[in-house]
PDB file of C-alpha atoms in Angstrom:
ATOM      1  CA  MET A   1      12.997 -79.492 244.983  1.00  0.00           C
ATOM      2  CA  LEU A   2      13.088 -78.166 248.421  1.00  0.00           C
ATOM      3  CA  LEU A   3      13.165 -74.564 247.382  1.00  0.00           C
ATOM      4  CA  PRO A   4       9.747 -74.419 245.438  1.00  0.00           C
ATOM      5  CA  PHE A   5       8.001 -75.868 248.488  1.00  0.00           C
ATOM      6  CA  LEU A   6       9.686 -73.472 251.085  1.00  0.00           C
ATOM      7  CA  HIS A   7       8.148 -70.621 249.061  1.00  0.00           C
ATOM      8  CA  SER A   8       4.814 -72.131 248.020  1.00  0.00           C
ATOM      9  CA  THR A   9       1.762 -71.076 250.409  1.00  0.00           C
ATOM     10  CA  TRP A  10       1.564 -74.746 251.750  1.00  0.00           C
ATOM     11  CA  CYS A  11       4.860 -73.907 253.622  1.00  0.00           C
ATOM     12  CA  ASN A  12       3.499 -71.696 256.576  1.00  0.00           C
ATOM     13  CA  ALA A  13       3.588 -71.207 260.225  1.00  0.00           C
ATOM     14  CA  ALA A  14      -0.270 -72.353 260.908  1.00  0.00           C
ATOM     15  CA  ILE A  15       0.237 -75.803 259.368  1.00  0.00           C
ATOM     16  CA  PHE A  16       3.684 -76.557 261.053  1.00  0.00           C
ATOM     17  CA  ALA A  17       2.596 -74.981 264.387  1.00  0.00           C
ATOM     18  CA  GLY A  18      -0.657 -76.713 264.444  1.00  0.00           C
ATOM     19  CA  ALA A  19       0.892 -80.036 263.768  1.00  0.00           C
ATOM     20  CA  LEU A  20       3.361 -79.527 266.612  1.00  0.00           C
ATOM     21  CA  PHE A  21       0.681 -78.330 269.109  1.00  0.00           C
ATOM     22  CA  PHE A  22      -1.639 -81.233 268.064  1.00  0.00           C
ATOM     23  CA  PHE A  23       1.470 -83.924 268.729  1.00  0.00           C
ATOM     24  CA  MET A  24       2.268 -81.964 271.784  1.00  0.00           C
ATOM     25  CA  GLY A  25      -1.540 -82.374 273.066  1.00  0.00           C
ATOM     26  CA  PHE A  26      -1.557 -85.948 272.048  1.00  0.00           C
ATOM     27  CA  PHE A  27       1.471 -86.591 273.776  1.00  0.00           C
ATOM     28  CA  ILE A  28       1.004 -84.944 276.960  1.00  0.00           C
ATOM     29  CA  HIS A  29      -2.605 -86.614 276.997  1.00  0.00           C
ATOM     30  CA  ARG A  30      -1.272 -90.080 276.253  1.00  0.00           C
ATOM     31  CA  TYR A  31       1.762 -90.038 278.473  1.00  0.00           C
ATOM     32  CA  PRO A  32       1.161 -87.296 281.335  1.00  0.00           C
ATOM     33  CA  PRO A  33       4.257 -85.802 283.066  1.00  0.00           C
ATOM     34  CA  LYS A  34       4.631 -87.428 286.518  1.00  0.00           C
ATOM     35  CA  SER A  35       6.260 -84.745 288.244  1.00  0.00           C
ATOM     36  CA  THR A  36       7.332 -80.951 287.831  1.00  0.00           C
ATOM     37  CA  LYS A  37      10.738 -82.193 287.416  1.00  0.00           C
ATOM     38  CA  SER A  38       9.611 -83.845 284.063  1.00  0.00           C
ATOM     39  CA  TRP A  39      11.327 -82.327 280.901  1.00  0.00           C
ATOM     40  CA  TYR A  40       8.096 -81.959 279.061  1.00  0.00           C
ATOM     41  CA  GLY A  41       4.636 -80.387 280.353  1.00  0.00           C
ATOM     42  CA  TYR A  42       2.580 -77.254 280.699  1.00  0.00           C
ATOM     43  CA  ARG A  43       4.981 -75.623 283.305  1.00  0.00           C
ATOM     44  CA  SER A  44       4.151 -71.824 285.062  1.00  0.00           C
ATOM     45  CA  PHE A  45       4.245 -70.472 288.231  1.00  0.00           C
ATOM     46  CA  LEU A  46       0.474 -71.602 289.174  1.00  0.00           C
ATOM     47  CA  SER A  47       0.914 -75.094 287.452  1.00  0.00           C
ATOM     48  CA  THR A  48       3.925 -76.066 289.868  1.00  0.00           C
ATOM     49  CA  LYS A  49       2.332 -75.262 293.042  1.00  0.00           C
ATOM     50  CA  THR A  50       1.094 -78.476 294.168  1.00  0.00           C
ATOM     51  CA  PRO A  51       1.033 -82.158 292.459  1.00  0.00           C
ATOM     52  CA  GLU A  52      -2.602 -81.700 292.005  1.00  0.00           C
ATOM     53  CA  MET A  53      -2.291 -78.243 289.747  1.00  0.00           C
ATOM     54  CA  TRP A  54       0.217 -79.962 288.028  1.00  0.00           C
ATOM     55  CA  ARG A  55      -1.975 -82.777 287.013  1.00  0.00           C
ATOM     56  CA  SER A  56      -4.946 -80.744 286.409  1.00  0.00           C
ATOM     57  CA  ALA A  57      -3.020 -77.901 284.472  1.00  0.00           C
ATOM     58  CA  ASN A  58      -1.416 -80.621 282.130  1.00  0.00           C
ATOM     59  CA  GLU A  59      -4.551 -82.417 281.303  1.00  0.00           C
ATOM     60  CA  TYR A  60      -6.238 -78.999 280.623  1.00  0.00           C
ATOM     61  CA  ALA A  61      -3.411 -77.680 278.504  1.00  0.00           C
ATOM     62  CA  ALA A  62      -3.075 -81.078 276.472  1.00  0.00           C
ATOM     63  CA  TYR A  63      -6.942 -80.680 275.739  1.00  0.00           C
ATOM     64  CA  ILE A  64      -6.931 -77.031 274.628  1.00  0.00           C
ATOM     65  CA  SER A  65      -3.489 -77.849 272.428  1.00  0.00           C
ATOM     66  CA  ARG A  66      -5.316 -80.670 270.590  1.00  0.00           C
ATOM     67  CA  ARG A  67      -8.130 -77.918 269.813  1.00  0.00           C
ATOM     68  CA  ILE A  68      -5.944 -75.297 268.995  1.00  0.00           C
ATOM     69  CA  GLY A  69      -3.790 -77.625 266.754  1.00  0.00           C
ATOM     70  CA  VAL A  70      -6.866 -78.297 264.476  1.00  0.00           C
ATOM     71  CA  ILE A  71      -7.676 -74.642 264.349  1.00  0.00           C
ATOM     72  CA  LEU A  72      -4.072 -73.915 263.168  1.00  0.00           C
ATOM     73  CA  ILE A  73      -4.173 -76.710 260.687  1.00  0.00           C
ATOM     74  CA  LEU A  74      -7.185 -75.525 259.212  1.00  0.00           C
ATOM     75  CA  THR A  75      -6.276 -72.029 259.370  1.00  0.00           C
ATOM     76  CA  GLY A  76      -3.085 -72.986 257.320  1.00  0.00           C
ATOM     77  CA  ILE A  77      -5.055 -74.866 254.744  1.00  0.00           C
ATOM     78  CA  ALA A  78      -7.270 -72.175 254.167  1.00  0.00           C
ATOM     79  CA  CYS A  79      -4.668 -69.516 253.798  1.00  0.00           C
ATOM     80  CA  ALA A  80      -2.610 -71.750 251.316  1.00  0.00           C
ATOM     81  CA  LEU A  81      -5.560 -72.154 249.272  1.00  0.00           C
ATOM     82  CA  LEU A  82      -6.783 -68.435 249.427  1.00  0.00           C
ATOM     83  CA  PHE A  83      -3.277 -67.075 248.694  1.00  0.00           C
ATOM     84  CA  ASN A  84      -1.111 -67.267 245.366  1.00  0.00           C
ATOM     85  CA  ARG A  85       2.163 -66.389 247.062  1.00  0.00           C
ATOM     86  CA  GLN A  86       3.593 -65.652 250.495  1.00  0.00           C
ATOM     87  CA  SER A  87       2.639 -62.118 250.739  1.00  0.00           C
ATOM     88  CA  ASP A  88       2.967 -59.772 253.857  1.00  0.00           C
ATOM     89  CA  TRP A  89      -1.062 -60.306 254.692  1.00  0.00           C
ATOM     90  CA  PHE A  90      -0.228 -64.185 254.229  1.00  0.00           C
ATOM     91  CA  LEU A  91       2.582 -63.862 256.976  1.00  0.00           C
ATOM     92  CA  TYR A  92       0.337 -61.741 259.116  1.00  0.00           C
ATOM     93  CA  ILE A  93      -2.532 -64.246 259.307  1.00  0.00           C
ATOM     94  CA  THR A  94      -0.638 -67.413 259.402  1.00  0.00           C
ATOM     95  CA  ILE A  95       1.943 -66.279 262.210  1.00  0.00           C
ATOM     96  CA  GLY A  96      -0.526 -63.967 263.931  1.00  0.00           C
ATOM     97  CA  ALA A  97      -2.946 -67.174 264.419  1.00  0.00           C
ATOM     98  CA  VAL A  98       0.014 -69.007 265.826  1.00  0.00           C
ATOM     99  CA  VAL A  99       0.664 -66.203 268.475  1.00  0.00           C
ATOM    100  CA  ALA A 100      -3.160 -65.883 268.941  1.00  0.00           C
ATOM    101  CA  GLY A 101      -3.424 -69.675 269.719  1.00  0.00           C
ATOM    102  CA  THR A 102      -0.209 -69.943 272.185  1.00  0.00           C
ATOM    103  CA  MET A 103      -1.729 -66.572 274.257  1.00  0.00           C
ATOM    104  CA  TYR A 104      -5.338 -68.411 274.461  1.00  0.00           C
ATOM    105  CA  MET A 105      -3.684 -71.738 275.661  1.00  0.00           C
ATOM    106  CA  VAL A 106      -1.767 -70.020 278.412  1.00  0.00           C
ATOM    107  CA  GLY A 107      -4.236 -67.512 279.466  1.00  0.00           C
ATOM    108  CA  ASP A 108      -7.159 -70.112 279.617  1.00  0.00           C
ATOM    109  CA  THR A 109      -5.192 -72.602 281.348  1.00  0.00           C
ATOM    110  CA  GLU A 110      -4.135 -70.142 283.944  1.00  0.00           C
ATOM    111  CA  TRP A 111      -7.715 -68.828 284.185  1.00  0.00           C
ATOM    112  CA  GLU A 112      -8.849 -72.472 284.590  1.00  0.00           C
ATOM    113  CA  LEU A 113      -6.408 -72.973 287.488  1.00  0.00           C
ATOM    114  CA  THR A 114      -7.610 -69.719 289.344  1.00  0.00           C
ATOM    115  CA  ARG A 115     -11.206 -71.079 289.073  1.00  0.00           C
ATOM    116  CA  HIS A 116     -10.586 -74.481 290.458  1.00  0.00           C
ATOM    117  CA  PHE A 117      -7.826 -73.905 293.018  1.00  0.00           C
ATOM    118  CA  ASP A 118      -7.265 -71.082 295.885  1.00  0.00           C
ATOM    119  CA  LYS A 119      -3.987 -69.105 296.317  1.00  0.00           C
ATOM    120  CA  ASP A 120      -2.536 -71.947 298.624  1.00  0.00           C
ATOM    121  CA  GLY A 121      -2.952 -74.656 295.682  1.00  0.00           C
ATOM    122  CA  ASN A 122      -6.149 -76.493 297.384  1.00  0.00           C
ATOM    123  CA  ARG A 123      -9.180 -77.468 295.309  1.00  0.00           C
ATOM    124  CA  ILE A 124     -11.890 -75.388 295.603  1.00  0.00           C
ATOM    125  CA  LEU A 125     -15.163 -77.418 296.223  1.00  0.00           C
ATOM    126  CA  PRO A 126     -18.331 -76.451 294.406  1.00  0.00           C
ATOM    127  CA  GLU A 127     -21.107 -75.506 296.642  1.00  0.00           C
TER     128      GLU A 127
END
């Protein structure tokens, strides 16, 4: 019973990773990590500089993660409907979407931090 599902197009990386991204973004939004010592949260060199950068990075990463989750789920459903078997192109598209979504989340969150904070971790005030 499990084997036919594993070989169907409905079992793909985009749907599973999309659900994980959406849940992760919802969880971090609903229960933000209190400090950099928390077991979960968006953790990078920039995000752990100051508590304000930590809070800002996790808030933004949770927002982006939910958006990417929805896009990945829709991509996975579209691939499940378009392909009749798990071919090479099916795998390239579904796994490539997950990799691209992950890279986008990290890159966009880091860019957002550099736009709003200076190199010492102080918030840049708008002029």
